[in-house]
Tab-separated table of C-alpha atoms in Angstrom:
chain	number	residue	atom	x	y	z
A	1	UNK	CA	87.503	-158.637	-165.677
A	2	UNK	CA	87.292	-162.224	-164.576
A	3	UNK	CA	83.809	-163.619	-164.124
A	4	UNK	CA	82.579	-165.409	-161.035
A	5	UNK	CA	80.129	-168.276	-160.587
A	6	UNK	CA	78.155	-168.734	-157.386
A	7	UNK	CA	75.263	-171.021	-156.454
A	8	UNK	CA	72.014	-169.025	-156.519
A	9	UNK	CA	70.939	-170.044	-153.027
A	10	UNK	CA	72.055	-171.854	-149.884
A	11	UNK	CA	70.620	-172.666	-146.489
A	12	UNK	CA	72.452	-172.784	-143.203
A	13	UNK	CA	71.367	-173.664	-139.671
A	14	UNK	CA	71.763	-170.941	-137.087
A	15	UNK	CA	74.973	-171.381	-135.106
A	16	UNK	CA	76.618	-173.506	-137.766
A	17	UNK	CA	79.342	-172.400	-140.158
A	18	UNK	CA	78.197	-171.105	-143.525
A	19	UNK	CA	80.542	-171.949	-146.374
A	20	UNK	CA	79.851	-169.979	-149.544
A	21	UNK	CA	81.754	-171.105	-152.653
A	22	UNK	CA	82.819	-169.034	-155.633
A	23	UNK	CA	84.477	-170.080	-158.871
A	24	UNK	CA	86.700	-167.607	-160.711
A	25	UNK	CA	88.676	-169.828	-163.072
A	26	UNK	CA	89.800	-166.961	-165.353
A	27	UNK	CA	91.271	-164.826	-162.593
A	28	UNK	CA	94.656	-163.341	-163.359
A	29	UNK	CA	97.584	-163.167	-160.984
A	30	UNK	CA	97.054	-159.616	-159.791
A	31	UNK	CA	93.280	-159.576	-159.444
A	32	UNK	CA	91.713	-159.482	-155.998
A	33	UNK	CA	88.791	-161.527	-154.709
A	34	UNK	CA	86.231	-159.429	-152.829
A	35	UNK	CA	83.147	-160.448	-150.898
A	36	UNK	CA	80.201	-158.189	-150.145
A	37	UNK	CA	76.760	-158.892	-148.810
A	38	UNK	CA	73.498	-157.056	-149.158
A	39	UNK	CA	70.667	-157.282	-146.714
A	40	UNK	CA	67.361	-156.488	-148.322
A	41	UNK	CA	67.201	-152.931	-149.713
A	42	UNK	CA	70.316	-151.786	-147.879
A	43	UNK	CA	73.645	-150.804	-149.415
A	44	UNK	CA	76.138	-153.649	-149.917
A	45	UNK	CA	78.389	-154.281	-146.943
A	46	UNK	CA	82.081	-155.026	-147.394
A	47	UNK	CA	83.094	-158.329	-145.792
A	48	UNK	CA	86.624	-159.264	-146.774
A	49	UNK	CA	89.065	-159.412	-149.657
A	50	UNK	CA	92.279	-161.216	-150.568
A	51	UNK	CA	94.842	-161.756	-153.277
A	52	UNK	CA	96.608	-165.058	-152.668
A	53	UNK	CA	96.702	-165.827	-148.963
A	54	UNK	CA	93.809	-166.799	-146.765
A	55	UNK	CA	92.374	-163.875	-144.839
A	56	UNK	CA	90.393	-163.559	-141.621
A	57	UNK	CA	88.689	-160.641	-139.954
A	58	UNK	CA	86.014	-160.176	-137.311
A	59	UNK	CA	83.254	-161.035	-139.773
A	60	UNK	CA	84.532	-163.938	-141.816
A	61	UNK	CA	87.366	-165.981	-143.272
A	62	UNK	CA	88.340	-166.149	-146.922
A	63	UNK	CA	89.969	-169.286	-148.219
A	64	UNK	CA	91.539	-169.005	-151.702
A	65	UNK	CA	92.733	-172.181	-153.411
A	66	UNK	CA	96.374	-172.429	-154.357
A	67	UNK	CA	95.612	-172.092	-158.071
A	68	UNK	CA	93.297	-169.134	-157.222
A	69	UNK	CA	90.544	-170.519	-159.433
A	70	UNK	CA	88.068	-170.672	-156.560
A	71	UNK	CA	87.470	-169.369	-153.077
A	72	UNK	CA	85.194	-169.948	-150.086
A	73	UNK	CA	83.764	-167.401	-147.705
A	74	UNK	CA	83.255	-168.824	-144.232
A	75	UNK	CA	80.923	-167.312	-141.658
A	76	UNK	CA	81.969	-169.304	-138.591
A	77	UNK	CA	78.768	-169.076	-136.552
A	78	UNK	CA	75.883	-167.941	-138.729
A	79	UNK	CA	73.058	-165.968	-137.134
A	80	UNK	CA	69.665	-164.982	-138.495
A	81	UNK	CA	71.103	-161.520	-139.197
A	82	UNK	CA	73.510	-163.087	-141.707
A	83	UNK	CA	70.604	-163.821	-144.053
A	84	UNK	CA	71.515	-161.812	-147.144
A	85	UNK	CA	72.708	-161.953	-150.742
A	86	UNK	CA	76.452	-162.610	-150.844
A	87	UNK	CA	78.478	-161.385	-153.804
A	88	UNK	CA	81.862	-162.703	-154.855
A	89	UNK	CA	83.709	-160.178	-157.038
A	90	UNK	CA	87.008	-160.310	-158.858
A	91	UNK	CA	88.538	-156.876	-159.051
A	92	UNK	CA	91.501	-155.247	-160.636
A	93	UNK	CA	94.203	-155.589	-161.537
A	94	UNK	CA	95.735	-152.926	-159.360
A	95	UNK	CA	96.830	-149.985	-161.430
A	96	UNK	CA	94.455	-150.633	-164.317
A	97	UNK	CA	91.705	-148.275	-165.316
A	98	UNK	CA	89.128	-150.715	-163.942
A	99	UNK	CA	90.292	-150.699	-160.349
A	100	UNK	CA	87.486	-148.430	-159.219
A	101	UNK	CA	84.577	-150.534	-160.322
A	102	UNK	CA	83.007	-153.580	-158.794
A	103	UNK	CA	81.220	-155.916	-161.181
A	104	UNK	CA	78.413	-157.631	-159.315
A	105	UNK	CA	76.949	-160.937	-160.458
A	106	UNK	CA	73.730	-162.432	-159.162
A	107	UNK	CA	75.274	-163.598	-155.910
A	108	UNK	CA	74.201	-166.329	-153.492
A	109	UNK	CA	71.126	-165.852	-151.353
A	110	UNK	CA	72.000	-167.292	-147.964
A	111	UNK	CA	69.066	-168.186	-145.758
A	112	UNK	CA	69.993	-168.828	-142.138
A	113	UNK	CA	67.316	-170.910	-140.442
A	114	UNK	CA	66.586	-171.302	-136.727
B	1	UNK	CA	83.700	-142.318	-138.015
B	2	UNK	CA	80.513	-141.508	-139.906
B	3	UNK	CA	79.681	-143.689	-142.877
B	4	UNK	CA	78.728	-142.754	-146.400
B	5	UNK	CA	75.649	-140.571	-146.490
B	6	UNK	CA	73.291	-140.099	-149.402
B	7	UNK	CA	70.559	-137.554	-149.863
B	8	UNK	CA	67.715	-137.674	-150.408
B	9	UNK	CA	66.833	-141.209	-149.358
B	10	UNK	CA	63.632	-141.312	-151.370
B	11	UNK	CA	62.562	-139.365	-154.427
B	12	UNK	CA	59.593	-139.410	-156.761
B	13	UNK	CA	59.918	-137.725	-160.147
B	14	UNK	CA	57.931	-137.537	-163.355
B	15	UNK	CA	59.129	-138.679	-166.771
B	16	UNK	CA	61.092	-135.966	-168.547
B	17	UNK	CA	62.271	-134.269	-165.378
B	18	UNK	CA	65.839	-134.271	-164.152
B	19	UNK	CA	67.199	-135.258	-160.761
B	20	UNK	CA	70.365	-134.668	-158.748
B	21	UNK	CA	71.508	-137.079	-156.062
B	22	UNK	CA	74.181	-136.314	-153.503
B	23	UNK	CA	76.806	-138.441	-151.796
B	24	UNK	CA	79.120	-137.541	-148.936
B	25	UNK	CA	81.966	-140.033	-148.574
B	26	UNK	CA	83.594	-141.216	-145.383
B	27	UNK	CA	85.895	-138.527	-144.030
B	28	UNK	CA	89.303	-138.787	-145.676
B	29	UNK	CA	88.075	-140.891	-148.595
B	30	UNK	CA	88.846	-139.426	-151.974
B	31	UNK	CA	87.286	-141.923	-154.359
B	32	UNK	CA	83.536	-142.081	-154.973
B	33	UNK	CA	81.747	-144.591	-157.185
B	34	UNK	CA	78.099	-144.741	-158.191
B	35	UNK	CA	75.979	-147.817	-158.900
B	36	UNK	CA	72.439	-148.441	-160.063
B	37	UNK	CA	70.444	-151.390	-158.750
B	38	UNK	CA	67.273	-152.649	-160.410
B	39	UNK	CA	65.454	-155.983	-160.034
B	40	UNK	CA	66.099	-156.844	-163.679
B	41	UNK	CA	69.729	-155.785	-164.128
B	42	UNK	CA	71.078	-156.105	-160.597
B	43	UNK	CA	73.892	-153.862	-159.422
B	44	UNK	CA	75.593	-151.987	-162.251
B	45	UNK	CA	78.525	-149.610	-162.140
B	46	UNK	CA	77.807	-146.062	-163.300
B	47	UNK	CA	81.048	-144.119	-162.793
B	48	UNK	CA	83.938	-143.426	-160.454
B	49	UNK	CA	85.472	-140.132	-159.426
B	50	UNK	CA	88.823	-139.546	-157.810
B	51	UNK	CA	90.315	-136.131	-157.064
B	52	UNK	CA	87.495	-134.440	-158.992
B	53	UNK	CA	88.232	-136.458	-162.150
B	54	UNK	CA	86.100	-139.165	-163.677
B	55	UNK	CA	88.305	-142.252	-163.820
B	56	UNK	CA	85.914	-144.810	-165.179
B	57	UNK	CA	82.457	-144.935	-166.666
B	58	UNK	CA	79.984	-147.756	-167.056
B	59	UNK	CA	77.723	-148.503	-169.984
B	60	UNK	CA	75.016	-145.916	-169.408
B	61	UNK	CA	73.647	-143.222	-171.723
B	62	UNK	CA	74.865	-139.656	-171.584
B	63	UNK	CA	71.768	-138.668	-169.595
B	64	UNK	CA	73.661	-139.973	-166.584
B	65	UNK	CA	76.419	-137.668	-165.425
B	66	UNK	CA	78.298	-136.902	-162.286
B	67	UNK	CA	80.880	-134.709	-160.685
B	68	UNK	CA	83.034	-134.522	-157.617
B	69	UNK	CA	83.903	-131.471	-155.583
B	70	UNK	CA	87.168	-130.536	-153.919
B	71	UNK	CA	85.892	-131.837	-150.572
B	72	UNK	CA	85.280	-135.252	-152.269
B	73	UNK	CA	81.507	-134.952	-152.082
B	74	UNK	CA	79.884	-136.150	-155.264
B	75	UNK	CA	76.676	-135.610	-157.153
B	76	UNK	CA	75.094	-137.535	-159.947
B	77	UNK	CA	72.526	-136.141	-162.319
B	78	UNK	CA	69.998	-137.887	-164.520
B	79	UNK	CA	68.317	-135.762	-167.157
B	80	UNK	CA	65.149	-136.478	-169.108
B	81	UNK	CA	64.055	-139.205	-166.739
B	82	UNK	CA	62.541	-142.405	-168.112
B	83	UNK	CA	60.427	-144.978	-166.322
B	84	UNK	CA	63.333	-147.402	-166.519
B	85	UNK	CA	65.473	-145.100	-164.418
B	86	UNK	CA	63.480	-146.125	-161.357
B	87	UNK	CA	66.092	-147.792	-159.195
B	88	UNK	CA	68.135	-147.744	-156.027
B	89	UNK	CA	71.171	-145.517	-156.622
B	90	UNK	CA	74.122	-146.390	-154.453
B	91	UNK	CA	77.252	-144.450	-153.742
B	92	UNK	CA	80.451	-146.015	-152.428
B	93	UNK	CA	83.615	-144.402	-151.159
B	94	UNK	CA	87.165	-145.643	-150.709
B	95	UNK	CA	90.348	-144.110	-149.432
B	96	UNK	CA	91.871	-143.928	-152.875
B	97	UNK	CA	91.198	-145.573	-156.214
B	98	UNK	CA	92.786	-148.991	-156.283
B	99	UNK	CA	92.100	-152.708	-156.194
B	100	UNK	CA	93.408	-153.128	-152.660
B	101	UNK	CA	91.111	-150.505	-151.191
B	102	UNK	CA	87.651	-151.631	-150.168
B	103	UNK	CA	84.620	-149.572	-151.096
B	104	UNK	CA	82.052	-148.713	-148.454
B	105	UNK	CA	78.496	-148.201	-149.571
B	106	UNK	CA	75.873	-145.737	-148.449
B	107	UNK	CA	72.213	-146.624	-147.837
B	108	UNK	CA	71.194	-145.504	-151.323
B	109	UNK	CA	68.610	-143.185	-152.822
B	110	UNK	CA	65.398	-144.840	-153.979
B	111	UNK	CA	64.239	-143.059	-157.137
B	112	UNK	CA	60.777	-143.679	-158.505
B	113	UNK	CA	59.886	-142.248	-161.918
B	114	UNK	CA	56.181	-142.037	-162.716
């Protein structure tokens, strides 16, 4: 499974966009990029995932570079409730025996400040 | 639709005892995965079950076992508890087992071994 590299911590002002980077330079062509977040002592919350194209949902946008070696999670208008640990995970490939497991790194602790 | 539920939420056991944790997936989901979270090791994959069969197993000793029932509910068992087994145990469910299917986590069971 491809490894990911994330900055250990980031700050963001409330109301501003939070841009969380992730490097996954060894990703293979059929591996997905997933983002989860975990608010203290709760179960991780699914945010978004993508393969090649940029994705957007009600929570966030995922921008994947053309070479797929890195991605950025964008929270368009961060609120205090977005303070959490954000995990970038490379998963797959689809059809392999490893599809069912998520390998979590240390993640990025995002602190949203008033 | 109800989310993933885990019981009990909190548990205190003594070294040498055994424990059984339960997970009810989201209705219609057939894949259940288990994770252990500790401050030192972070989130680590334990095992995944799909259609009552273990599909994947993480790097944990044989004291950790699990099973899945025909209604997709899952249990995990830890025998001969050690102090190091104190952790948050998380269950996640997905529609089926595959890289393009997001996993949804429950709130976890906090196990303390004394």
